[in-house]
PDB file of C-alpha atoms and ligand atoms in Angstrom:
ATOM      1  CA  UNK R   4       0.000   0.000   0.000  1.00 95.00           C
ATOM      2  CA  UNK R   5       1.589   3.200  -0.838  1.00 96.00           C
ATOM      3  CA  UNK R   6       1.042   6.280   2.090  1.00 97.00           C
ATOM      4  CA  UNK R   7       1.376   9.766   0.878  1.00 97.00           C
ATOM      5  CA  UNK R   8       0.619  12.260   3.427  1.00 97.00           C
ATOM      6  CA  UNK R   9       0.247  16.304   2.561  1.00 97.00           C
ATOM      7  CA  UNK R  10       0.344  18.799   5.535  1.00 96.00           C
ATOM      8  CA  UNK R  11      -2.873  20.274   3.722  1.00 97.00           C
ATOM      9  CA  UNK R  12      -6.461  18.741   3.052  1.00 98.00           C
ATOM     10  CA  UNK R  13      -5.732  21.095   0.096  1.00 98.00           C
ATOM     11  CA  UNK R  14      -2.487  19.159  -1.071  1.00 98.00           C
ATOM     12  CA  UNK R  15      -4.211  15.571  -0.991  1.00 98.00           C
ATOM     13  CA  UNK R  16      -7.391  16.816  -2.880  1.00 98.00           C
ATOM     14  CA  UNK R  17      -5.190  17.887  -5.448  1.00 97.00           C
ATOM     15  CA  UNK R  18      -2.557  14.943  -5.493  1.00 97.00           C
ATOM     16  CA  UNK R  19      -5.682  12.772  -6.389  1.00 98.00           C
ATOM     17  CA  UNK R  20      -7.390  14.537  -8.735  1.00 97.00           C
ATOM     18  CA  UNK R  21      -4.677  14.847 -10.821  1.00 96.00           C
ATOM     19  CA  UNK R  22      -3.880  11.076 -10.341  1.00 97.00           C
ATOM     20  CA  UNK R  23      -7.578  10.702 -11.619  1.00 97.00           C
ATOM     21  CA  UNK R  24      -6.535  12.961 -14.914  1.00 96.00           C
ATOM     22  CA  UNK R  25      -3.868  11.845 -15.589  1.00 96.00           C
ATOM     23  CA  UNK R  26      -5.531   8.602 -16.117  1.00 97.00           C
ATOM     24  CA  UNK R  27      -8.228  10.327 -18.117  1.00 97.00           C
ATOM     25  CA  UNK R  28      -5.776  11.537 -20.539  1.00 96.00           C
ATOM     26  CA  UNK R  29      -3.812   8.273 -20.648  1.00 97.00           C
ATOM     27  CA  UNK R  30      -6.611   6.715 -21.586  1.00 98.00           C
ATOM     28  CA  UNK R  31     -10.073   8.574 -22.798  1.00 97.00           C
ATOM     29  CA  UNK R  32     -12.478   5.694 -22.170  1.00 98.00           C
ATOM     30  CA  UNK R  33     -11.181   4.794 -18.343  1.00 98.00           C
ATOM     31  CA  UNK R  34     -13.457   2.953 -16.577  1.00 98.00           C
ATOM     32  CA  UNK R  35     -13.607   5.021 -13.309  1.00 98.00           C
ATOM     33  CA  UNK R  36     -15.529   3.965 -10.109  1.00 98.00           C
ATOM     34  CA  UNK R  37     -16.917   6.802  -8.386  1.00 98.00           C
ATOM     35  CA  UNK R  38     -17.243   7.768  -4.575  1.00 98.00           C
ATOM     36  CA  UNK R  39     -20.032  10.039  -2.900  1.00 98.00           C
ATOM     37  CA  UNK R  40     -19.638  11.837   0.907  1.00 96.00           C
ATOM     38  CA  UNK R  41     -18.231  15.187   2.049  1.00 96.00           C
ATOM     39  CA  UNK R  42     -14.524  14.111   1.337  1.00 98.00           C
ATOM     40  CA  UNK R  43     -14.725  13.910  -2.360  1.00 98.00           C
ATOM     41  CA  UNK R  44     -16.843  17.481  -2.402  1.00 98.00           C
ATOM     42  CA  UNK R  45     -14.176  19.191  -3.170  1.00 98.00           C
ATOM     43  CA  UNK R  46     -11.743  16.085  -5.587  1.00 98.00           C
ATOM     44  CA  UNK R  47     -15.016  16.671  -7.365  1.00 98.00           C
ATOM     45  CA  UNK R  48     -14.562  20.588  -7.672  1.00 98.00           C
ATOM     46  CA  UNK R  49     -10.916  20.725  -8.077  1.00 97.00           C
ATOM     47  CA  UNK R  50     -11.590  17.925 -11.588  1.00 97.00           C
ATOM     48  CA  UNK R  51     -14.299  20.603 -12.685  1.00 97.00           C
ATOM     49  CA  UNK R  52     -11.541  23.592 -12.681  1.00 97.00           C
ATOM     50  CA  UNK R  53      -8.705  20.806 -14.116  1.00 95.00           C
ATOM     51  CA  UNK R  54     -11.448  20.079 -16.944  1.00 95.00           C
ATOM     52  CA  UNK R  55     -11.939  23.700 -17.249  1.00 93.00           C
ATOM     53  CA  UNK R  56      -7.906  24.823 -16.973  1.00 92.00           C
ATOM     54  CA  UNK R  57      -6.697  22.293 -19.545  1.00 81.00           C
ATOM     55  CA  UNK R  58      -8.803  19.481 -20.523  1.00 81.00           C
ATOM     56  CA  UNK R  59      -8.882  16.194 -19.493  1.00 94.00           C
ATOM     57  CA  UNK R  60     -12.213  15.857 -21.147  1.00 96.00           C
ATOM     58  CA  UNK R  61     -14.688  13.275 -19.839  1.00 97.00           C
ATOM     59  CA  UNK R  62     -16.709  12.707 -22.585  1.00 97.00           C
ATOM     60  CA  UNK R  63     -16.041   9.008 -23.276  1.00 98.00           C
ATOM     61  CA  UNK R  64     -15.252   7.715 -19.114  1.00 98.00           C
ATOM     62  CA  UNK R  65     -17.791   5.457 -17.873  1.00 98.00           C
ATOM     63  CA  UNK R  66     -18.154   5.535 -14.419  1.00 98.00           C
ATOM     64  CA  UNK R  67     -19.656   3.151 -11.928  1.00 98.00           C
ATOM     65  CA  UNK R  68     -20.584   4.444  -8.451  1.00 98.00           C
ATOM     66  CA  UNK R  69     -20.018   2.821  -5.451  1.00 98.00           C
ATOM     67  CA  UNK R  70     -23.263   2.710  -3.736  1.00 98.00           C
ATOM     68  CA  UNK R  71     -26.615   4.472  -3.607  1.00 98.00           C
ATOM     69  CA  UNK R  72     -29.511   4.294  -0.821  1.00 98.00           C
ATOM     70  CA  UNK R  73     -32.498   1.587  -1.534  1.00 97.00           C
ATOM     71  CA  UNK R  74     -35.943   3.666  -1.723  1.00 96.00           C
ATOM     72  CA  UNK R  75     -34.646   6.278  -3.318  1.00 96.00           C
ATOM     73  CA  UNK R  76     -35.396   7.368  -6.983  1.00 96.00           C
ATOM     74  CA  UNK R  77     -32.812   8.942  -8.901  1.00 96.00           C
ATOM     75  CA  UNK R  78     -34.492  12.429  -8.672  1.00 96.00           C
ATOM     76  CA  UNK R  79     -34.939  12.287  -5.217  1.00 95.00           C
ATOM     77  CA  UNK R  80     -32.469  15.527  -3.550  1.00 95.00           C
ATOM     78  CA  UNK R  81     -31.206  13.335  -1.517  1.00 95.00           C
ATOM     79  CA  UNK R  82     -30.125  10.820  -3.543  1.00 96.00           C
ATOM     80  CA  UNK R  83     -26.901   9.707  -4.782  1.00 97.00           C
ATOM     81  CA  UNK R  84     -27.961  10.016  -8.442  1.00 98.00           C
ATOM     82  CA  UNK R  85     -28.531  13.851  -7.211  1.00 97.00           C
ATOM     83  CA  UNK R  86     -25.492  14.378  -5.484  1.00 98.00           C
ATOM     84  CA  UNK R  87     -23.506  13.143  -8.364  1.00 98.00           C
ATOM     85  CA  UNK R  88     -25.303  15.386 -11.226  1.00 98.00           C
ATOM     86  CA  UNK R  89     -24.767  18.424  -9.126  1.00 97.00           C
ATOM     87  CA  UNK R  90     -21.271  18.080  -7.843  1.00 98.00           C
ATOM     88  CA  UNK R  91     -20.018  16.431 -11.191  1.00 98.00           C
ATOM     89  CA  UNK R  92     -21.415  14.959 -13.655  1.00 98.00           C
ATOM     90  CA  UNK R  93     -23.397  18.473 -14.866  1.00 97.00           C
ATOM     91  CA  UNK R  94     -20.546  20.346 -14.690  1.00 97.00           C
ATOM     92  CA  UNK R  95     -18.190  18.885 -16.788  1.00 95.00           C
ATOM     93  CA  UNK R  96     -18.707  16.906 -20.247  1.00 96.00           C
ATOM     94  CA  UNK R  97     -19.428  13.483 -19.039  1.00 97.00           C
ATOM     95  CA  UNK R  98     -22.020  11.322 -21.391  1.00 98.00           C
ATOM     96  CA  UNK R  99     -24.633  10.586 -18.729  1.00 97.00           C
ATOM     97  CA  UNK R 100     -25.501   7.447 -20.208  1.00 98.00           C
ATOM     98  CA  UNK R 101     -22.113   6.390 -19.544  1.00 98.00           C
ATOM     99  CA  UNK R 102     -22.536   6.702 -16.015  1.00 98.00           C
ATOM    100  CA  UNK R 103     -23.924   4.229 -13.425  1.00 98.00           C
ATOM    101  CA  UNK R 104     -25.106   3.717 -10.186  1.00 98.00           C
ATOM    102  CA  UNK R 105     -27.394   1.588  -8.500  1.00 98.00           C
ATOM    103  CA  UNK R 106     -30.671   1.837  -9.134  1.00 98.00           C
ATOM    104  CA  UNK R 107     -31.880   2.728  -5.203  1.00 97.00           C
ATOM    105  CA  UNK R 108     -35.832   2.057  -6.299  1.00 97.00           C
ATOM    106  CA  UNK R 109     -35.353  -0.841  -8.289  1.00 97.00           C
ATOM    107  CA  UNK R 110     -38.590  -3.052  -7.702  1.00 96.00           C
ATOM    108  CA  UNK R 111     -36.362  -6.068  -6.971  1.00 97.00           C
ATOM    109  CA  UNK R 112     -32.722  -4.356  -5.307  1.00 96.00           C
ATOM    110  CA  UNK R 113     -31.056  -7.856  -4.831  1.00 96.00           C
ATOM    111  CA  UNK R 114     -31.693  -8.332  -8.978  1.00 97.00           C
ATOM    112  CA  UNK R 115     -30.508  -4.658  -9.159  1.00 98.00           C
ATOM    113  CA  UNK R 116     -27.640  -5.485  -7.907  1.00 98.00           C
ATOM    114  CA  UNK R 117     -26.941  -8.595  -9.703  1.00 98.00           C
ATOM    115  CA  UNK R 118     -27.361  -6.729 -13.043  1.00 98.00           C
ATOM    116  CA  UNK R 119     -24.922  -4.341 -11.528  1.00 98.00           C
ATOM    117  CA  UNK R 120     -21.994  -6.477 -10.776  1.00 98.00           C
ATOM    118  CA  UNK R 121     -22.980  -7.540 -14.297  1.00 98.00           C
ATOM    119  CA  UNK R 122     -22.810  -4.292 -16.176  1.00 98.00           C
ATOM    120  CA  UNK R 123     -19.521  -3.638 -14.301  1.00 98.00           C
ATOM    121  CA  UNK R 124     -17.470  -6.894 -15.333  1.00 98.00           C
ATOM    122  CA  UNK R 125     -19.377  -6.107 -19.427  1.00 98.00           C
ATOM    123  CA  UNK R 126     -17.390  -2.599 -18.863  1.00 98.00           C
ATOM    124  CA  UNK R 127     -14.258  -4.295 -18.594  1.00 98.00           C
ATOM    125  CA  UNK R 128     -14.371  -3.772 -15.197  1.00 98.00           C
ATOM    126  CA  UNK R 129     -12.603  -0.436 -13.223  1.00 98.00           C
ATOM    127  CA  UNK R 130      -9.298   1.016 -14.215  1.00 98.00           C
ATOM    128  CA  UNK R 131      -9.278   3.414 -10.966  1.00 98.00           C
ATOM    129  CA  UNK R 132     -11.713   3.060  -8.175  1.00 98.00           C
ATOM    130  CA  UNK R 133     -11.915   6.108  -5.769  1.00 98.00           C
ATOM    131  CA  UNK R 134     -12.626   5.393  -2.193  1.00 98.00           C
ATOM    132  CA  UNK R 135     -13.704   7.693   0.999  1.00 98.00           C
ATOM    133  CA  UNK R 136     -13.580   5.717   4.727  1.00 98.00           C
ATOM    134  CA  UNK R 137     -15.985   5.873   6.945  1.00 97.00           C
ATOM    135  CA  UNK R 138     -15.481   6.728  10.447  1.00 96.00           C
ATOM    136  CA  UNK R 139     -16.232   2.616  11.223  1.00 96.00           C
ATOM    137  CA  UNK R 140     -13.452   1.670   8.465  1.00 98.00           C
ATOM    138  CA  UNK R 141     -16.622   0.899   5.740  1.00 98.00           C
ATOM    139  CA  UNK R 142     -15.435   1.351   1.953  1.00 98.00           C
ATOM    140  CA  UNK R 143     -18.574   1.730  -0.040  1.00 98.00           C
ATOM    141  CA  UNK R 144     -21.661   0.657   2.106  1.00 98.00           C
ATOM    142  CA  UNK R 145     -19.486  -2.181   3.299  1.00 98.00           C
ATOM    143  CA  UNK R 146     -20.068  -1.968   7.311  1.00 98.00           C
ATOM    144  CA  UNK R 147     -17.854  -3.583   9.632  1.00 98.00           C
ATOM    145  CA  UNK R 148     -18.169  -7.685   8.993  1.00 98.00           C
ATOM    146  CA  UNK R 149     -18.276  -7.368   5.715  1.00 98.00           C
ATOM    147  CA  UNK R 150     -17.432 -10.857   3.653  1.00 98.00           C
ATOM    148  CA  UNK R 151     -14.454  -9.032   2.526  1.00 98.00           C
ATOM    149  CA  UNK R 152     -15.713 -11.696  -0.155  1.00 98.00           C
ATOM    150  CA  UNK R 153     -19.196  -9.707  -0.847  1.00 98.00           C
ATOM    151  CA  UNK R 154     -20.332  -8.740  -3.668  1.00 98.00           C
ATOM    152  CA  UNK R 155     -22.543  -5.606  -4.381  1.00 98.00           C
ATOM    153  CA  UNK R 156     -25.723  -6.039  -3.060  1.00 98.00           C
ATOM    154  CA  UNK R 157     -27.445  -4.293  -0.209  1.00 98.00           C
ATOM    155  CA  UNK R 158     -26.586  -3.884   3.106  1.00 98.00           C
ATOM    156  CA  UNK R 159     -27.896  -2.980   6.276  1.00 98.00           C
ATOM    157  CA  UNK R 160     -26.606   0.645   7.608  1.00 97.00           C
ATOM    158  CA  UNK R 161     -25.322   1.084  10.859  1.00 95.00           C
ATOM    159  CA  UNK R 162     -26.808   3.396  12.942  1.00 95.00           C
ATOM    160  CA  UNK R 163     -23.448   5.340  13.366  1.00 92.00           C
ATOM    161  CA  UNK R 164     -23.320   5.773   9.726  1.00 93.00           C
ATOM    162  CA  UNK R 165     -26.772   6.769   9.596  1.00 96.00           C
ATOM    163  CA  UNK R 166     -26.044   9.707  11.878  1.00 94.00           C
ATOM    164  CA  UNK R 167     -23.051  10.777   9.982  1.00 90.00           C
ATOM    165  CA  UNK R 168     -25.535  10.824   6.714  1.00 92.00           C
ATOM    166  CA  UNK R 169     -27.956  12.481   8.578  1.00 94.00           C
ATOM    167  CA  UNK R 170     -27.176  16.208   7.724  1.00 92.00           C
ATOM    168  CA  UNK R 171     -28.260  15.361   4.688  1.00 91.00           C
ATOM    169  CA  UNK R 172     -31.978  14.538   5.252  1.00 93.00           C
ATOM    170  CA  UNK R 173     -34.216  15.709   7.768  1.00 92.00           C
ATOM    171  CA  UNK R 174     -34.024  13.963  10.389  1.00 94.00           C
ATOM    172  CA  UNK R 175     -32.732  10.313  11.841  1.00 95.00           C
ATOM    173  CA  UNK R 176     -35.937   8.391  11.616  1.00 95.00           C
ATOM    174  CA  UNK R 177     -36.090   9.926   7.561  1.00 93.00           C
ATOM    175  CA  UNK R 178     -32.119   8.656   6.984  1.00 96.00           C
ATOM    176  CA  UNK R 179     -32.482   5.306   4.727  1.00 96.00           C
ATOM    177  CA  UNK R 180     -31.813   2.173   6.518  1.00 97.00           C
ATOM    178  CA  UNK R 181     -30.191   0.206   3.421  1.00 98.00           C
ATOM    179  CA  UNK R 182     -27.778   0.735   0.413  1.00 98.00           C
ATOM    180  CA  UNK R 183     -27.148  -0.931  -2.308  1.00 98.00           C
ATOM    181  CA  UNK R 184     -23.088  -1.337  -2.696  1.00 98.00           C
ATOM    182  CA  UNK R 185     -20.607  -2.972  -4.384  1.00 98.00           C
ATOM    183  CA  UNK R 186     -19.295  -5.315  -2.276  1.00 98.00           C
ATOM    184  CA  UNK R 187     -15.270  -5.407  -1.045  1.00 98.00           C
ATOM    185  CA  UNK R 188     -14.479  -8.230  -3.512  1.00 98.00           C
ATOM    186  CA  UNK R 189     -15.820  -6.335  -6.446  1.00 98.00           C
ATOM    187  CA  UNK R 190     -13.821  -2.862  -5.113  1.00 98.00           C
ATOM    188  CA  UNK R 191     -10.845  -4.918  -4.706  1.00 98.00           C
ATOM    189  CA  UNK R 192     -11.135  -6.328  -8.813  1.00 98.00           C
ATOM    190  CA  UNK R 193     -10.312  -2.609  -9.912  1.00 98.00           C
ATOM    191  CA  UNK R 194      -7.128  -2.361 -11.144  1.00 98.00           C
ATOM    192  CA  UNK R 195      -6.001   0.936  -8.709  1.00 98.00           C
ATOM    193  CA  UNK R 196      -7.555   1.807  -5.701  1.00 98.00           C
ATOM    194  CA  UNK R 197      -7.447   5.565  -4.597  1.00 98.00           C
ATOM    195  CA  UNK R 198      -8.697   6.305  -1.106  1.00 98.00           C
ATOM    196  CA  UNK R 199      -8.555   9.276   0.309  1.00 98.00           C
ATOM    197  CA  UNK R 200      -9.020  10.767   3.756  1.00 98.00           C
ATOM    198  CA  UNK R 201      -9.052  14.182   5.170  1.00 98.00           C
ATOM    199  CA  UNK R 202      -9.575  15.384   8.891  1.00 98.00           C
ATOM    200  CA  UNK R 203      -9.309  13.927  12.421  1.00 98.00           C
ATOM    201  CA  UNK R 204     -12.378  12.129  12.904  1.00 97.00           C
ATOM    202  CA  UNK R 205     -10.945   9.123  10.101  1.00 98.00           C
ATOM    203  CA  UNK R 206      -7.354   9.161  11.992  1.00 98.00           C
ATOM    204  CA  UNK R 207      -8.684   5.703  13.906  1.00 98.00           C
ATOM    205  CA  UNK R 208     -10.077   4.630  10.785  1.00 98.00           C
ATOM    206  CA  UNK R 209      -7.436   4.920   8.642  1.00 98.00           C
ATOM    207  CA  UNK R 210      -4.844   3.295  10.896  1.00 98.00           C
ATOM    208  CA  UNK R 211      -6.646   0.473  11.533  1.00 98.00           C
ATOM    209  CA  UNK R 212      -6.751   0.238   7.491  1.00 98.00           C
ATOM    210  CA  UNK R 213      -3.223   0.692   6.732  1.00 98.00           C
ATOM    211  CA  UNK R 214      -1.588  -1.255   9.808  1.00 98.00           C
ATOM    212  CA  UNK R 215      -4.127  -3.125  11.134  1.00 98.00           C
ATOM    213  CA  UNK R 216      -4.967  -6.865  10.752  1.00 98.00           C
ATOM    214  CA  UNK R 217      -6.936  -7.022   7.748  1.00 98.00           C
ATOM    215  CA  UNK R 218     -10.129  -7.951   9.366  1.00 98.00           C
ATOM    216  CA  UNK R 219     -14.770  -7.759   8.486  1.00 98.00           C
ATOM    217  CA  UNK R 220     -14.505  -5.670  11.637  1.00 98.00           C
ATOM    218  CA  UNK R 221     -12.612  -2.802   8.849  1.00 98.00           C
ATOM    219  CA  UNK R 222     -13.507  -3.331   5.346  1.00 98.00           C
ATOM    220  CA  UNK R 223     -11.227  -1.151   4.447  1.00 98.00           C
ATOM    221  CA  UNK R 224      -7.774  -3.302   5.417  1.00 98.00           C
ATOM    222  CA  UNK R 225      -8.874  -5.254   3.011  1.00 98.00           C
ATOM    223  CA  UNK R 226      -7.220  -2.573   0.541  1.00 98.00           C
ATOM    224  CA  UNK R 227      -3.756  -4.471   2.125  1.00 98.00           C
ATOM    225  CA  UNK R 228      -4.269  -7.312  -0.199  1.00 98.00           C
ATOM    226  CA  UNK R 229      -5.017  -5.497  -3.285  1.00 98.00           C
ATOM    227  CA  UNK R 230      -1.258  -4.808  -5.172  1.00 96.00           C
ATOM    228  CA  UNK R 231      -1.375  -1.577  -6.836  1.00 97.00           C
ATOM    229  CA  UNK R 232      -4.073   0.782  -3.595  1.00 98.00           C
ATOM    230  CA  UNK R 233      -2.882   4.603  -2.794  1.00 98.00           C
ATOM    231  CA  UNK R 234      -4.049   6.210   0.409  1.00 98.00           C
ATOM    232  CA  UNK R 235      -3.629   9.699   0.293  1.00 98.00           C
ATOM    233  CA  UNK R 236      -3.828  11.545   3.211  1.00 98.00           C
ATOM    234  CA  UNK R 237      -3.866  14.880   4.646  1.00 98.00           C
ATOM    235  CA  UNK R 238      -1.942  15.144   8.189  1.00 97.00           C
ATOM    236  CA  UNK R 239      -4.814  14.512  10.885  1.00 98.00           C
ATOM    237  CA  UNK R 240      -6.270  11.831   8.824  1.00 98.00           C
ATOM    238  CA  UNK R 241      -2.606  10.259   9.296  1.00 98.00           C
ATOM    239  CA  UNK R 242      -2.309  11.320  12.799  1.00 98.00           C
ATOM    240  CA  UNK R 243      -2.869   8.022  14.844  1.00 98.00           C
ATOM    241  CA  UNK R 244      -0.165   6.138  12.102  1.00 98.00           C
ATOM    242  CA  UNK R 245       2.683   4.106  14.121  1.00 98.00           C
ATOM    243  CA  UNK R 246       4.828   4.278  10.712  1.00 97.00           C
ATOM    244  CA  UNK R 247       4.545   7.929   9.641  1.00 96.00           C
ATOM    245  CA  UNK R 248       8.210   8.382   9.308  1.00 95.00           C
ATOM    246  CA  UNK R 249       8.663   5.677   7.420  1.00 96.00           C
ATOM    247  CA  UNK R 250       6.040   6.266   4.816  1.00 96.00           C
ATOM    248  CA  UNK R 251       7.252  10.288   5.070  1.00 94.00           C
ATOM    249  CA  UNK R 252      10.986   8.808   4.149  1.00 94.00           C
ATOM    250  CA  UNK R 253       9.339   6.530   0.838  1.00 94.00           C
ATOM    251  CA  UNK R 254       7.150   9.556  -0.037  1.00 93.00           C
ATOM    252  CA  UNK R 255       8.642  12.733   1.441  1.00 91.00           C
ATOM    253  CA  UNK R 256       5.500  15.383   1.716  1.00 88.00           C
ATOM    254  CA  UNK R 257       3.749  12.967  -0.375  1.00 88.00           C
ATOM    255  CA  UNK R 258       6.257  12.996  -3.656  1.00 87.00           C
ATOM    256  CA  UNK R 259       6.603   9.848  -5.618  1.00 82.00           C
ATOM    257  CA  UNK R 260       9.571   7.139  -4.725  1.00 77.00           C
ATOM    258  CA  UNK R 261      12.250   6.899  -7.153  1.00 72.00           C
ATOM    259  CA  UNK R 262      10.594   4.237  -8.155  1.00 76.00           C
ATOM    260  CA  UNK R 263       6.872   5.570  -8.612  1.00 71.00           C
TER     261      UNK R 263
HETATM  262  P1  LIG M 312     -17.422  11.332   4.131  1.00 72.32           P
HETATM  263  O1  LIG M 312     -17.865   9.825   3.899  1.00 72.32           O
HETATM  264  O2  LIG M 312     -16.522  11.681   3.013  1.00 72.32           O
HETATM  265  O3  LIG M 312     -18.739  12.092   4.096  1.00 72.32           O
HETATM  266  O4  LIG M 312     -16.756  11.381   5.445  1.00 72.32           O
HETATM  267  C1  LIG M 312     -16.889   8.869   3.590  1.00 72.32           C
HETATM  268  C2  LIG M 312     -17.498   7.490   3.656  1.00 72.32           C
HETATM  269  O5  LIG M 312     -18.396   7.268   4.490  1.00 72.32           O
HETATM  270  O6  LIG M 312     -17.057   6.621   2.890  1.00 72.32           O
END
């Protein structure tokens, strides 16, 4: 797993998005798998003022979010569809009908996400999956205990995640109680795997990922046994890591090795 830490939130927002466009204008039709929350607010703004600045141009990525909440249409504000179309995908030229998510109101969400895990692998399956953490260690929907052999499908939300969504909807009681998300297995097919993490509140999270057992109890260590995963951090999101120096020394303020 290769640790790059930035002093700044600033610095690691920037680091990975232009890691994501630099892979856009390697290669035009990446397959990119997509990540919602407040972290990747403002990857998503700093791509629309790359896109703006210089190119890359979007207009023939397909993209394959993570996750999305069961009962909710598309249209619905709250909705990752929503969240999506305003941060990113109508401000910048990506071809929505290149880009996926789960279909939260599907009549039948366990066929949903069959046809999902389908449509993904038909794609080619993901060149670069972007990945937030929760506060519990979750990737995607993926809640501690996790098969870190699952595939998407839905899962039940803990009520601590639940809370953290809950600025987002009106109250507890209205914050959905399921997702459907790809599951760690399918995250862990992509070819790279970008996480990143900003702020204190993921500094437990994040360690238990990156030198922790790789355990169900955080999805996200299962991102140890994937051979080509980035974690880019900001400094408090690193702050409870045993081995900063060490990863400071391989990646000094977050620069590449001399060997990548
Ligand atoms: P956040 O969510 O970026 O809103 O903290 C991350 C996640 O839960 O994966």
């Amino acid at each position: 797993m290769k640790v790059l830490i930035f002093d700044e939130a600033e610095q690691a927002v920037a680091r990975v998005a232009d890691l994501v466009a630099d892979l856009v204008r390697r290669k035009p039709d990446a397959v990119l798998g997509l990540a919602t929350g407040g972290t990747m607010v403002p990857l998503y703004e700093r791509l629309v003022a790359l896109h703006q600045e210089a190119g890359p141009s979007f207009a023939g990525v397909t993209s394959f979010n993570l996750d999305e909440y069961v009962g909710l249409a598309a249209e619905h504000p709250c909705s990752y569809h929503s969240y999506m179309r305003s941060v990113l995908f109508d401000r910048i030229d990506f071809d929505l009908a290149r880009t996926h998510l789960p279909r939260g109101d599907s009549a039948d969400p366990m066929r949903e996400a069959d046809r999902y895990e389908a449509a993904i692998a038909a794609a080619g399956g993901i060149d670069l999956q972007l990945l937030g953490i929760g506060q519990n260690g979750h990737i995607g929907f993926n809640e501690p205990t996790s098969s870190l052999a699952s595939r998407t499908r839905i899962k039940t939300l803990t009520d601590d995640t639940r809370r953290a969504n809950q600025r987002y909807f009106d109250s507890f009681e209205d914050t959905p109680r399921f997702a459907l998300t790809m599951g760690v297995a399918t995250i862990l097919e992509s070819r790279f795997c970008l996480l990143l993490a900003t702020g204190r509140s993921k500094a437990d999270a994040v360690a238990a990922m990156v030198e922790g057992p790789v355990a169900a109890a955080c999805p996200a260590s299962a991102l140890q046994l994937h051979r080509n995963a980035t974690v880019v951090l900001d400094r408090d999101a690193a702050s409870s890591l045993r081995l900063t120096s060490y990863y400071q020394h391989v990646h000094p303020g977050g620069a590449d090795s001399a060997f990548g």
